[in-house]
Short mmCIF file of C-alpha atoms (C1' of nucleotides) and ligand atoms in Angstrom, two decimals:
data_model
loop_
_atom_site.label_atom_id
_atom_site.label_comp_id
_atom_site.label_asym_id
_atom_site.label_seq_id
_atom_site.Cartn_x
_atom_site.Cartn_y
_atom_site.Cartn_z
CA UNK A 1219 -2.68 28.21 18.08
CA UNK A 1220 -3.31 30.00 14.35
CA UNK A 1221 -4.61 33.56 15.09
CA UNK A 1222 -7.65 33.45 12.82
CA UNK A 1223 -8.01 37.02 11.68
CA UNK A 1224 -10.04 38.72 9.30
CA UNK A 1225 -9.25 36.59 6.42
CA UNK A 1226 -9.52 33.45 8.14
CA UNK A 1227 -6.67 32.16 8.85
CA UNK A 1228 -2.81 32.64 9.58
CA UNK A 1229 0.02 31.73 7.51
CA UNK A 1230 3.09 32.84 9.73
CA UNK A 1231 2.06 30.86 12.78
CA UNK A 1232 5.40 29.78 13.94
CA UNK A 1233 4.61 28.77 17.25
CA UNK A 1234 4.89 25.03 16.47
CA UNK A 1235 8.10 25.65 14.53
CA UNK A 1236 7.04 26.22 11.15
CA UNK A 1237 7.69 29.24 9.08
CA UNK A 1238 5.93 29.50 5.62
CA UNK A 1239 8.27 27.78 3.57
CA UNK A 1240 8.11 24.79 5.71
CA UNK A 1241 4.64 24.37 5.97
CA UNK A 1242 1.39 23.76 8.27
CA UNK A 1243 1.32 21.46 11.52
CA UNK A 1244 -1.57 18.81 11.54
CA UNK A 1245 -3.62 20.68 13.46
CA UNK A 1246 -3.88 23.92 11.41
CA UNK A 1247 -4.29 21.88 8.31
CA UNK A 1248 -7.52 20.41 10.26
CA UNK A 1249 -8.81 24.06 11.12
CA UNK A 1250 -8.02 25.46 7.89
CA UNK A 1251 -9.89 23.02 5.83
CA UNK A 1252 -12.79 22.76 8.13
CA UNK A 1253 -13.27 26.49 8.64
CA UNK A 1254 -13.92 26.40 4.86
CA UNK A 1255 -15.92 23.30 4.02
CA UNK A 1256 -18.31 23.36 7.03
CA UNK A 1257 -21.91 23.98 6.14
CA UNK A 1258 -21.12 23.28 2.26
CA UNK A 1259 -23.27 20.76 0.76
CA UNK A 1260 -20.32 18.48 0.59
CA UNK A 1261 -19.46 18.02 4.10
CA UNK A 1262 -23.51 17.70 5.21
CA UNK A 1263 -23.82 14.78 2.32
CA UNK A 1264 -20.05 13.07 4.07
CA UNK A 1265 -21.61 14.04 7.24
CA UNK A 1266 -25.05 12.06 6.46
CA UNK A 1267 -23.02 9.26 4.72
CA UNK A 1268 -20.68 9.06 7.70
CA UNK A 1269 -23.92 8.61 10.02
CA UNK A 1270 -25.13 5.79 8.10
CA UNK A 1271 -22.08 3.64 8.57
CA UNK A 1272 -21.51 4.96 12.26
CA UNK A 1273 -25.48 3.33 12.16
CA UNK A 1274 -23.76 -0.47 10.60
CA UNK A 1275 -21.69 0.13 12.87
CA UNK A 1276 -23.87 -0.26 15.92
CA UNK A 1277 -25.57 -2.76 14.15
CA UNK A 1278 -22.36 -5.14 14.03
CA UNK A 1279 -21.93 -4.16 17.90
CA UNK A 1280 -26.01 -5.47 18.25
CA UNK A 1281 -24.84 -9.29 16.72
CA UNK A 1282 -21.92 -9.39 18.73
CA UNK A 1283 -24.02 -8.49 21.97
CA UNK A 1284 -26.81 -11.00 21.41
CA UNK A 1285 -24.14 -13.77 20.26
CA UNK A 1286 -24.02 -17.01 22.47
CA UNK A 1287 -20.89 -18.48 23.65
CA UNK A 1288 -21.72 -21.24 21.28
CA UNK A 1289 -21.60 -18.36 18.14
CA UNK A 1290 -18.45 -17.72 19.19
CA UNK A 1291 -17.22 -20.62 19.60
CA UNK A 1292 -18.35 -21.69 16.15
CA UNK A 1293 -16.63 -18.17 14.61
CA UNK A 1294 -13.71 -19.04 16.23
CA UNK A 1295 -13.50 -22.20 14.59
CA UNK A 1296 -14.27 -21.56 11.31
CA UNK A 1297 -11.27 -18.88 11.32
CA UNK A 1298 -9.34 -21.04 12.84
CA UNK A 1299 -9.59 -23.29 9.48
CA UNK A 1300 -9.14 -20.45 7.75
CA UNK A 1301 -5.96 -19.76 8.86
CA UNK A 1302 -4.53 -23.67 9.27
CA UNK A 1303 -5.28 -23.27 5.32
CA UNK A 1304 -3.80 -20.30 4.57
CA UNK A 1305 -1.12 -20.98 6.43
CA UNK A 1306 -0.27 -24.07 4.56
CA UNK A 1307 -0.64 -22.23 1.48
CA UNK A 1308 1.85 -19.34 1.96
CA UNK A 1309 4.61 -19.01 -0.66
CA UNK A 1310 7.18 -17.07 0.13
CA UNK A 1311 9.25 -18.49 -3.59
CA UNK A 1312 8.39 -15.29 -6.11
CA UNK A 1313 10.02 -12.11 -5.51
CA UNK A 1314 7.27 -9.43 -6.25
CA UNK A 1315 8.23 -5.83 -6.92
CA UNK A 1316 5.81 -2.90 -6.65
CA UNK A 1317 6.83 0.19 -8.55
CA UNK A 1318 5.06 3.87 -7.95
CA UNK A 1319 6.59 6.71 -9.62
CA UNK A 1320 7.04 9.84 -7.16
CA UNK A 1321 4.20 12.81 -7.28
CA UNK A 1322 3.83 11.55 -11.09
CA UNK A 1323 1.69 14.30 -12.79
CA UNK A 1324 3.37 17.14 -10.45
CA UNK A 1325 7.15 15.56 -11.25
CA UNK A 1326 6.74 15.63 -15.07
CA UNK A 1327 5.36 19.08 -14.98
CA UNK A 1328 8.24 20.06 -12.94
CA UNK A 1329 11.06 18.51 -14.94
CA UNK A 1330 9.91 20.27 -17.94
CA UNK A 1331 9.22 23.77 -16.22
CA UNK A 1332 12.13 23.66 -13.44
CA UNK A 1333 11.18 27.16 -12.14
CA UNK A 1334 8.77 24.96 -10.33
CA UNK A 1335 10.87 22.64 -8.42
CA UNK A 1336 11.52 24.98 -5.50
CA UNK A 1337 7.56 25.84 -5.44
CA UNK A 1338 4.36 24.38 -3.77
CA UNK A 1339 2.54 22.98 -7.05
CA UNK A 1340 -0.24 21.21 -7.95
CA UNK A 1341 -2.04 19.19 -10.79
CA UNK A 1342 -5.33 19.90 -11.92
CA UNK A 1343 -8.04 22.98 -11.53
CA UNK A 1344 -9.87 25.17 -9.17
CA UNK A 1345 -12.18 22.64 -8.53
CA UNK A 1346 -10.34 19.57 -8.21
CA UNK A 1347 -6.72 18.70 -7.87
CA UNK A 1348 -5.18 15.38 -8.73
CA UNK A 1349 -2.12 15.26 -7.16
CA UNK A 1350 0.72 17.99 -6.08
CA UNK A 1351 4.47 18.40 -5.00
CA UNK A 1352 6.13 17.70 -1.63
CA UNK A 1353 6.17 21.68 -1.02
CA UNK A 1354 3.06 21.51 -1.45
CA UNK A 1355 2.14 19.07 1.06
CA UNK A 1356 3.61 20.15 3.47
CA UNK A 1357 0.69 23.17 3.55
CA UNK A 1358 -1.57 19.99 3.72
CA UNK A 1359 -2.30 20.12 -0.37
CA UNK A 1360 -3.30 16.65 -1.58
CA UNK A 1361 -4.76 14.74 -4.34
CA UNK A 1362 -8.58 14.75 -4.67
CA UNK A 1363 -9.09 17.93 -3.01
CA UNK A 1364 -10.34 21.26 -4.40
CA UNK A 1365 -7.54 23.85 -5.75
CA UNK A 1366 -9.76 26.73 -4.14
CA UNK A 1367 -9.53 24.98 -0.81
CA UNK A 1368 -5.79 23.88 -1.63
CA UNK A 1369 -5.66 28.22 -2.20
CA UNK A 1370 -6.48 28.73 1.43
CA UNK A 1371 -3.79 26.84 2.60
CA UNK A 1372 -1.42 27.59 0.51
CA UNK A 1373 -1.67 30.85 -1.31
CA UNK A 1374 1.36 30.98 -2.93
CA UNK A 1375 0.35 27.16 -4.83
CA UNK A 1376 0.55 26.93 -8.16
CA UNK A 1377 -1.49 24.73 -9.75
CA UNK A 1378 -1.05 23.53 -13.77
CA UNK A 1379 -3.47 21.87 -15.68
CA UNK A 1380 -3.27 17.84 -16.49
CA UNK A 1381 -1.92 17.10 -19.87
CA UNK A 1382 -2.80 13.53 -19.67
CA UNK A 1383 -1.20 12.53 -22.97
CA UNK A 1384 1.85 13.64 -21.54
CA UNK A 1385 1.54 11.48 -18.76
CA UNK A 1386 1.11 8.67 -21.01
CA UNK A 1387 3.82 8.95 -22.96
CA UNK A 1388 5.98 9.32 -19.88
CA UNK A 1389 4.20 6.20 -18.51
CA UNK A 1390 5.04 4.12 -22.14
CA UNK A 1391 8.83 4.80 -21.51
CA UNK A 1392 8.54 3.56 -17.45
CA UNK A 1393 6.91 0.49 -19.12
CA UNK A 1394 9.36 -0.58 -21.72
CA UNK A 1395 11.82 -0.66 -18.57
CA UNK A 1396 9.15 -2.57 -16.67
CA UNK A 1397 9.08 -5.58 -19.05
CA UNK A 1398 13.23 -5.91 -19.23
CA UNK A 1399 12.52 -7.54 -15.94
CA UNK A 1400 9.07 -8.99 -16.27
CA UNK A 1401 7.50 -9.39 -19.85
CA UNK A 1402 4.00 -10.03 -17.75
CA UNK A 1403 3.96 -7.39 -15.52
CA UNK A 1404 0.98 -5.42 -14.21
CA UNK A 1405 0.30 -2.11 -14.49
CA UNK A 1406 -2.34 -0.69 -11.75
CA UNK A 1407 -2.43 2.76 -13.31
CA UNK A 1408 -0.18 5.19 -14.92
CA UNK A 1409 2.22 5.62 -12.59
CA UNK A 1410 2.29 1.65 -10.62
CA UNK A 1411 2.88 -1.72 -11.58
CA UNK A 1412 3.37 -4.84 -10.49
CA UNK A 1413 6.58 -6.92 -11.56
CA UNK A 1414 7.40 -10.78 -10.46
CA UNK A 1415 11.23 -10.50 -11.19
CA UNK A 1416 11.51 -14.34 -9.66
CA UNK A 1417 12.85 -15.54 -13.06
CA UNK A 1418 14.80 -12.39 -13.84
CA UNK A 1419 17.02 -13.13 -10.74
CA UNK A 1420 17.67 -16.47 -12.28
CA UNK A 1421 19.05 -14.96 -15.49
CA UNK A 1422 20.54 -12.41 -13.63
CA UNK A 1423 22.32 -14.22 -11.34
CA UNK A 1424 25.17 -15.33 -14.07
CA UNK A 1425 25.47 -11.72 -15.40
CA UNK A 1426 28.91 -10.82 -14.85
CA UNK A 1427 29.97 -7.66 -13.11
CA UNK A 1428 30.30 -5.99 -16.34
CA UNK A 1429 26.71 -6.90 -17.34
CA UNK A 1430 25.53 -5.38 -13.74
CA UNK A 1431 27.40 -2.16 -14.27
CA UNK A 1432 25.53 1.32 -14.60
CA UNK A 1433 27.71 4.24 -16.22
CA UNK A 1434 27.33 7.67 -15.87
CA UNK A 1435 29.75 8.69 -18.49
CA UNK A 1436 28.41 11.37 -20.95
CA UNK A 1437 30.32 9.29 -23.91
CA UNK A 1438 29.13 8.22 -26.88
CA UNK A 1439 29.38 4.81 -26.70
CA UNK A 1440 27.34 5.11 -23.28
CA UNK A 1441 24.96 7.17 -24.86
CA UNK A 1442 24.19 5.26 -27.64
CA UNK A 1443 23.28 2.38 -25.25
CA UNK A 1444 21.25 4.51 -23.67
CA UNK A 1445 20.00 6.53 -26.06
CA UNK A 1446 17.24 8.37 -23.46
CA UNK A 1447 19.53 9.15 -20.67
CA UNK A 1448 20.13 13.07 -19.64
CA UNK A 1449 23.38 13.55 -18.08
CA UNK A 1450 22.27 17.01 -17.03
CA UNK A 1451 19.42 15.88 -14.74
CA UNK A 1452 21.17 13.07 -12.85
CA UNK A 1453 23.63 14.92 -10.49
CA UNK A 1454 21.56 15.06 -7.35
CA UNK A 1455 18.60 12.93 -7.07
CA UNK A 1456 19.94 9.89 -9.13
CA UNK A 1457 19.00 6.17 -7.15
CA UNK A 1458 22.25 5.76 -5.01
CA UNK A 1459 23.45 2.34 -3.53
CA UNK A 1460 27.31 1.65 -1.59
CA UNK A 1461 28.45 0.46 -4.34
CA UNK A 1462 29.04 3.50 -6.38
CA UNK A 1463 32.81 3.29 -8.14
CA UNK A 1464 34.79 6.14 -8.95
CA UNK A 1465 36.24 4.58 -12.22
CA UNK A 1466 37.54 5.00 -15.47
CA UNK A 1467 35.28 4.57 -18.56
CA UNK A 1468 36.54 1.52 -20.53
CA UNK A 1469 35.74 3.38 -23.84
CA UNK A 1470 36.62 7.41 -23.97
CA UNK A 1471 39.29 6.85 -20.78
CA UNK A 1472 37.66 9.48 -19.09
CA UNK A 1473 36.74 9.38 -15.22
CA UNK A 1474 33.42 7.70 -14.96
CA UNK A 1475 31.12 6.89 -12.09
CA UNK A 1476 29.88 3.64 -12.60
CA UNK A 1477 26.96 1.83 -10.59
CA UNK A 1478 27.77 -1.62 -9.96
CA UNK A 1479 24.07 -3.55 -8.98
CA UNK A 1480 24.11 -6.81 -6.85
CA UNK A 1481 22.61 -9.84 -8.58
CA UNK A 1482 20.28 -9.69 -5.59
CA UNK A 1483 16.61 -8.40 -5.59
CA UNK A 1484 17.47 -5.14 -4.17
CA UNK A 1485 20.65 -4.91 -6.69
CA UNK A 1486 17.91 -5.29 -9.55
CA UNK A 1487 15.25 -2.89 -8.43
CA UNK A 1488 18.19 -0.35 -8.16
CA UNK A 1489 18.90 -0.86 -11.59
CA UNK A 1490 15.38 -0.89 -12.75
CA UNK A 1491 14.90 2.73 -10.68
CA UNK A 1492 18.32 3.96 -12.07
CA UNK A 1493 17.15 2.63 -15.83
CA UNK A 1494 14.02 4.74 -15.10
CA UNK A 1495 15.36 8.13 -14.06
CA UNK A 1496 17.95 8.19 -16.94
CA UNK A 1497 15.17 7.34 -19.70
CA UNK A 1498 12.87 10.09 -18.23
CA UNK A 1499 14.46 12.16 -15.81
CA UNK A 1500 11.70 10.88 -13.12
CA UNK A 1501 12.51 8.81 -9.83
CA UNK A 1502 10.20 6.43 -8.37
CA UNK A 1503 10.10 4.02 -5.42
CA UNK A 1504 9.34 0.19 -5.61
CA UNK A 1505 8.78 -2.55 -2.60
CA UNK A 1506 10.16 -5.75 -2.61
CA UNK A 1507 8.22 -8.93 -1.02
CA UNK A 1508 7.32 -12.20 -1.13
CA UNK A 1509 3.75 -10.89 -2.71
CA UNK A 1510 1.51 -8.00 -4.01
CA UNK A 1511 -0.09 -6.80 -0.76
CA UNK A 1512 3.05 -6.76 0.87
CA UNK A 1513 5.09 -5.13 -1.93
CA UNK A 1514 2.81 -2.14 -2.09
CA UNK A 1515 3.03 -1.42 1.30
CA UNK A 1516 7.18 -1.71 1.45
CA UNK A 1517 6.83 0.64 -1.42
CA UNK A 1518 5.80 3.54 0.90
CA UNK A 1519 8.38 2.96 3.56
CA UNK A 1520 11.12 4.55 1.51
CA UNK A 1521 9.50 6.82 -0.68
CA UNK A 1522 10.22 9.25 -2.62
CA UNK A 1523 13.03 7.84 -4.41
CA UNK A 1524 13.91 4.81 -2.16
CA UNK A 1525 13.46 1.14 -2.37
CA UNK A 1526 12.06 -1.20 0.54
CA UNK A 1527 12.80 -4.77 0.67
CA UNK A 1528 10.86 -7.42 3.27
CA UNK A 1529 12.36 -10.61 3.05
CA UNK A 1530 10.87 -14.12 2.08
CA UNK A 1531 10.90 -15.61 5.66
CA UNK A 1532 7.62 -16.12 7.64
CA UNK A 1533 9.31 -14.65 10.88
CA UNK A 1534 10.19 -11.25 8.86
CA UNK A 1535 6.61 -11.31 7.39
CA UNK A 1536 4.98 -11.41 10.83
CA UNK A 1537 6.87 -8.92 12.36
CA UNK A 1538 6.30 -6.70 9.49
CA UNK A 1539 2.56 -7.09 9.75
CA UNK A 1540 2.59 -7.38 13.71
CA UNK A 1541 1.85 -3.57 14.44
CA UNK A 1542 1.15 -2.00 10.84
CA UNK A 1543 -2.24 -0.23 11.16
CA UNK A 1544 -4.71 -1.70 9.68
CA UNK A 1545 -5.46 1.29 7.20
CA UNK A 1546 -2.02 0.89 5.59
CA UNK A 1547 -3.38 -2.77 3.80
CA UNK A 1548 -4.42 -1.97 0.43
CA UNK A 1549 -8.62 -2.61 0.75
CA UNK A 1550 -9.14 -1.24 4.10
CA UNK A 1551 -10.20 2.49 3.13
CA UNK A 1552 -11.49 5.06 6.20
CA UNK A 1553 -14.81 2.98 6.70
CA UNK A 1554 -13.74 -0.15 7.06
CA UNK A 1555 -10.57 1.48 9.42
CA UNK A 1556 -13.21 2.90 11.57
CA UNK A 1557 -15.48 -0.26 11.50
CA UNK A 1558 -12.53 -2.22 12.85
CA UNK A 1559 -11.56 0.54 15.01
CA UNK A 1560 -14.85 -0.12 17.31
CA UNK A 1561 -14.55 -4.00 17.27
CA UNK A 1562 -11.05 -2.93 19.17
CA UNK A 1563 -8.97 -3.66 15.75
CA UNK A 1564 -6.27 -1.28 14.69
CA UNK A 1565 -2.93 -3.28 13.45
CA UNK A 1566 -3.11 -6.25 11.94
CA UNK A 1567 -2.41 -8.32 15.17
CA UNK A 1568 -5.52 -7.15 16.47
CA UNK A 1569 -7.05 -8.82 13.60
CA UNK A 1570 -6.53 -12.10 15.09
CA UNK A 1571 -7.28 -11.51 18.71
CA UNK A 1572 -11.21 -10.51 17.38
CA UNK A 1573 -11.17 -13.00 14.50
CA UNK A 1574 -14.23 -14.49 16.10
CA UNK A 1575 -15.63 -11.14 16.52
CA UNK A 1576 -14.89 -10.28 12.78
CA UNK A 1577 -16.52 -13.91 11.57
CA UNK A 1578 -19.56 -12.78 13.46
CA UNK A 1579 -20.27 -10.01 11.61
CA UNK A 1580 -18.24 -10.51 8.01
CA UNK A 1581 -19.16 -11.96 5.33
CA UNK A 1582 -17.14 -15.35 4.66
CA UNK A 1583 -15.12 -13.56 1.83
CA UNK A 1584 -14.15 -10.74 3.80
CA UNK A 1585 -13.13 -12.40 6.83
CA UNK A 1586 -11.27 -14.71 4.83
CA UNK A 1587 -9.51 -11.13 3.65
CA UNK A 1588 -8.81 -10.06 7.14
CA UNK A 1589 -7.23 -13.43 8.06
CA UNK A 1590 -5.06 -13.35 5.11
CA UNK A 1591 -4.10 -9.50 5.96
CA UNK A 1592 -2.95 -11.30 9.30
CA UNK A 1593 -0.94 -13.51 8.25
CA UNK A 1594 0.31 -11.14 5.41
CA UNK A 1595 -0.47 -13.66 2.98
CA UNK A 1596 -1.30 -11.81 -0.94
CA UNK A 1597 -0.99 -12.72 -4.14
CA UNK A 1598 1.93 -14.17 -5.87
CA UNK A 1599 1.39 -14.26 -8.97
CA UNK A 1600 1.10 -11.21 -11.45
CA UNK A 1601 -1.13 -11.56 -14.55
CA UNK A 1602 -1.67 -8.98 -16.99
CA UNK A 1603 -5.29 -10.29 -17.43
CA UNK A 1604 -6.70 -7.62 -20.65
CA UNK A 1605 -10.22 -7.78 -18.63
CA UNK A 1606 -8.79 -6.70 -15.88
CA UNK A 1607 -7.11 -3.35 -17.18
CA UNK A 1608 -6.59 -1.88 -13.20
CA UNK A 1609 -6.01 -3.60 -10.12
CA UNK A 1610 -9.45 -0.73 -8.24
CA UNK A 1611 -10.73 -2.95 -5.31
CA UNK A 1612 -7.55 -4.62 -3.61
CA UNK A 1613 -9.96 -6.51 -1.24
CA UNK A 1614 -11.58 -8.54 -3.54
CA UNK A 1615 -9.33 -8.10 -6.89
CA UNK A 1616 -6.62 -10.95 -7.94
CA UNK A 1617 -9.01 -13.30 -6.27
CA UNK A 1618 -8.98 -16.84 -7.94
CA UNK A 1619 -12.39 -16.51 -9.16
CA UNK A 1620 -14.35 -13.00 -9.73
CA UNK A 1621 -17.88 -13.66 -8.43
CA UNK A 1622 -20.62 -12.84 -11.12
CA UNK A 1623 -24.05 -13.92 -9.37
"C1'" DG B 1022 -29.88 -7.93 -12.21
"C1'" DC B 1023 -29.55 -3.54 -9.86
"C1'" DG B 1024 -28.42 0.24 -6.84
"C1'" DG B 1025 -25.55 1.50 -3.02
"C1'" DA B 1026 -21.24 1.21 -0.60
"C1'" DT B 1027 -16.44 0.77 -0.66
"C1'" DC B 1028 -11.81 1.31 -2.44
"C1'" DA B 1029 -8.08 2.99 -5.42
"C1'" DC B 1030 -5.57 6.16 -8.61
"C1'" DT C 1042 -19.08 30.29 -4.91
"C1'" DA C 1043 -17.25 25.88 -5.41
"C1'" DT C 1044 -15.41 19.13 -3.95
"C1'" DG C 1045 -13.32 14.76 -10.31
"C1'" DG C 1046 -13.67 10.78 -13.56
"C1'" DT C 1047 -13.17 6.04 -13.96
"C1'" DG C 1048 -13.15 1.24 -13.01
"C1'" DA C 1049 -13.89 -2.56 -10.10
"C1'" DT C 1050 -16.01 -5.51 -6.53
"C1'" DC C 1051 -19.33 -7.07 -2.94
"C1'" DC C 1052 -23.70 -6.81 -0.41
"C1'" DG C 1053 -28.51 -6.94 0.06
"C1'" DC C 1054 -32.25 -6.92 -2.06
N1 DCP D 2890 -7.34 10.56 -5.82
C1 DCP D 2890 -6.39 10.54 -6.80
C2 DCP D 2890 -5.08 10.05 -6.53
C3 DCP D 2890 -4.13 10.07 -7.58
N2 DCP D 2890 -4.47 10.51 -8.82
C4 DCP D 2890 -3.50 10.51 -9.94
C5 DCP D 2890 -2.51 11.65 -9.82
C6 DCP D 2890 -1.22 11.01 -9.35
O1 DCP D 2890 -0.07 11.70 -9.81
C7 DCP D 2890 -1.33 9.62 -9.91
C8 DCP D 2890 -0.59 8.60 -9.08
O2 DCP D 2890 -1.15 8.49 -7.78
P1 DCP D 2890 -0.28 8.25 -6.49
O3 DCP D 2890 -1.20 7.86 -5.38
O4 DCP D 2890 0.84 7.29 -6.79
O5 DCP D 2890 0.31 9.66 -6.12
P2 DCP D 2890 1.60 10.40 -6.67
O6 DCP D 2890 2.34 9.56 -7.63
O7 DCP D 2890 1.17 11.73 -7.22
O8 DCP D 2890 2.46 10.68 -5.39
P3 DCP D 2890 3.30 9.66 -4.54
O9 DCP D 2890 3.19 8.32 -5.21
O10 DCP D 2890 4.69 10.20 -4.56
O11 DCP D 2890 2.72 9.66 -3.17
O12 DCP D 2890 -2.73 9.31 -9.93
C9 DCP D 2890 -5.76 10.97 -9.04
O13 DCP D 2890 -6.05 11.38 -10.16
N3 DCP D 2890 -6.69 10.99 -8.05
MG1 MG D 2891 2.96 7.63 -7.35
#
DNA sequence: GCGGATCAC
DNA sequence: TATGGTGATCCGC
C-alpha cells in the first residue's frame, strides 16, 4: 500500500518492487489518478454517461429475459447463416501488413533532443497530453490524459509541446517507404497504415540475394543509395533478424554488416522496418495477416520495434482469435467491452456461444460484426479511397457500402 | 436529416 | 484550478 501523506501520494513505495525509476504498480496508478479527478466535473459527467449505458445495459438484459424459446431459436438461426456465409467467404490469399510507428510524437522529439531518451516524457500541454515515452508509462502517463494529472504521477515528466509539422514531415518520409511495397496503401493516421504487399512478394520472390541484402556500411556507395540513412543512430535499436552477416562490403572492402531479408512476408516487413529506421532514425512495429483486423492486432504483440506474423491458415486464425479479449478487436471500445461483458462475452469465443443472445439485442449490422470478429474474418483489400482520408470507426468502416439514409 | 453515442488516433 | 481536436459511423428518432 502507497502511504498517502500530506501531498497526496507516495512516490518511493517499493513494497511491490518498484523503485522510482521503474515506475507505479496498477494499483497505485488507480489511486493516484482517482484521488485527483474525483468530484471534478469530468468524472461526475463520465460518471452520469457511464450510468446511462449501465441503464442499455439492463435494458438488453430485459429482451433477453422476456425472449421465447422460439426468439431464440430464430436468433440462432439467422447467425447461424451468418456465419455459413462468412465462412464461405474467408480469404486467406492477400498478405496484409499493418505498420504503427513506436510512441511517434514522443520518439521524434527524443531523437532530436537525446537528453530525453533516458527520461519520462510526454507530448502535448498541461491540459492535455497526446502521447508519451515508455519511461513514462511506466508511472501510468498515457495519451489523452491531462499533463497536470500526468504531474502527479510522475513529477519528474517532462512534457514538450506538439510540433505537428514536424510530425508530418517525419510521416512523408515513412510513406515514401510505404509505397516501395504497396503503391495503394492506406494510411489510418500519421503514424499507421495499411499495406497489401500480396503482389510485392510476387516480385520479390525472384530478387536475388543481392537484391535482398541490407548494408550497414558507412561507404559512399552505400550512402548514396541511401541517401537518408544515419550510421550514428543505428547501433542499438536497429530491426534485427538471424540472418545478420558479418561480411565484407563489395565496394570500399571494409568489414560490413549486411542484413540479408527472406523473400518471405516476414523477410519483407523486416526490410520495410529496417528501410524506415535508417531514413528517419525511428523504429516501428507492423503485423502480418491474412487481413486488416487481424494485422492490427499482430501489430501490438511485438511492439515496440518488433514484427508479428499470423499465418494464412484457418486453424492458425482460430486459435489466434480463440481467447483474445474481446476489447483487443479494433471497434469494440470500453462500452461495448462492458456491454458484452454482462451478456457473459469476454474473448472472442464467447462471441459465438451467445450469438443468439447478441442477435437478440444487436442490430443486424453489428451482429454481423461480432460474427465476423469470431471467425476473425476482416477486410482484405486496402483502398486508399480520397473520401475516406482515416480509417475512425473500425466497426463499421471498410464496409462494402457506407450507409447514408 | 439530426443529435447522441461510440470508436480511434 | 484544470480533462483535446478531428473525423467517421450507426442508432433512434
Ligand atoms: N488519444 C490519442 C492517441 C494518440 N494520439 C496521437 C499521438 C500518438 O503519438 C499518435 C499515434 O498514436 P498511437 O496510438 O500509435 O500511439 P503511439 O505511436 O504514441 O505509441 P505506440 O504506438 O508505441 O503505442 O497519435 C492522440 O493525439 N490522441
Ligand atoms: Mg504508434
Amino acid at each position: 500500500m502507497a502511504d498517502f501523506t500530506s501531498d497526496g501520494f507516495c512516490l518511493n513505495d517499493n513494497k511491490a518492487g518498484l523503485s522510482q525509476m521503474e515506475g507505479h504498480s496498477k494499483e497505485d496508478i488507480a489511486k493516484i489518478l482517482t484521488k485527483n479527478s474525483e468530484g471534478s466535473k469530468f468524472y461526475q459527467n463520465k460518471k452520469q454517461r457511464h450510468q446511462a449505458t449501465e441503464q442499455r445495459i439492463a435494458q438488453k438484459k430485459k429482451i433477453l429475459e422476456e425472449a421465447s424459446p422460439a426468439d431464440y431459436n430464430d436468433a440462432l438461426r439467422k447467425t447461424d447463416k451468418m456465419l455459413s456465409n462468412l465462412e464461405a467467404s474467408r480469404d486467406l490469399s492477400h498478405t496484409i501488413v499493418h505498420v504503427d510507428m513506436d510512441m511517434f510524437y514522443a520518439a521524434v522529439e527524443m531523437r532530436d533532443a537525446p537528453h530525453l531518451k533516458d527520461k519520462p516524457v510526454a507530448v502535448g500541454g498541461n491540459s492535455m497530453l497526446s502521447t508519451s515515452n515508455y519511461v513514462a508509462r511506466k508511472f501510468g502517463v498515457r495519451a489523452a490524459q491531462p499533463g497536470f494529472l500526468a504531474k502527479k504521477l510522475c513529477p519528474n515528466l517532462i512534457i514538450v509541446p506538439c510540433n505537428f509539422p514536424k510530425y508530418r514531415a517525419v510521416a512523408a518520409i515513412v510513406r515514401g517507404v510505404f509505397a516501395e511495397y504497396d503503391p495503394n496503401y492506406a494510411s489510418a493516421s500519421l503514424d499507421e497504415a495499411y499495406l497489401d504487399i500480396t503482389e510485392h512478394l510476387k516480385v520479390r520472390a525472384d530478387r536475388t540475394e543481392e537484391e535482398r541484402t541490407l548494408w550497414r556500411c558507412d561507404c559512399e556507395y552505400w550512402r548514396s543509395l541511401d541517401a537518408d540513412w544515419k550510421p550514428s543512430a543505428t547501433q542499438e535499436t536497429e530491426p534485427t533478424s538471424s540472418e545478420n552477416n558479418q561480411e565484407t562490403c563489395p565496394e570500399c572492402g571494409r568489414v560490413a554488416e549486411s542484413i540479408v531479408t527472406g523473400t518471405d512476408a516476414e523477410g519483407a516487413v523486416l526490410e520495410l522496418r529496417t528501410k524506415v529506421f535508417r531514413r528517419t532514425a525511428l523504429t516501428c512495429s507492423a503485423g502480418i495477416a491474412p487481413n486488416s483486423k487481424l494485422a492490427k492486432i499482430c501489430t501490438d504483440r511485438n511492439k515496440p520495434n518488433g514484427q508479428y506474423q499470423l499465418p494464412p491458415n484457418k486453424e492458425a486464425v482460430l486459435e489466434f482469435v480463440k481467447d483474445l479479449p474481446v476489447r483487443k478487436i479494433p471497434g469494440i471500445g470500453a462500452t461495448t467491452e462492458e456491454t458484452l461483458r454482462a451478456l457473459g462475452v469476454q474473448t472472442c469465443s464467447d462471441i459465438h456461444k451467445h450469438r443468439a443472445s447478441l442477435a437478440l439485442v444487436f442490430s443486424d449490422l453489428s451482429t454481423e460484426y461480432f460474427m465476423r470478429v469470431s471467425l476473425g474474418i476482416g477486410c482484405t483489400t486496402i483502398s486508399n479511397d480520397e473520401e475516406r482520408k482515416s480509417i475512425s470507426n473500425e466497426r463499421y468502416a471498410l464496409l462494402p457500402s457506407p450507409i447514408t439514409v
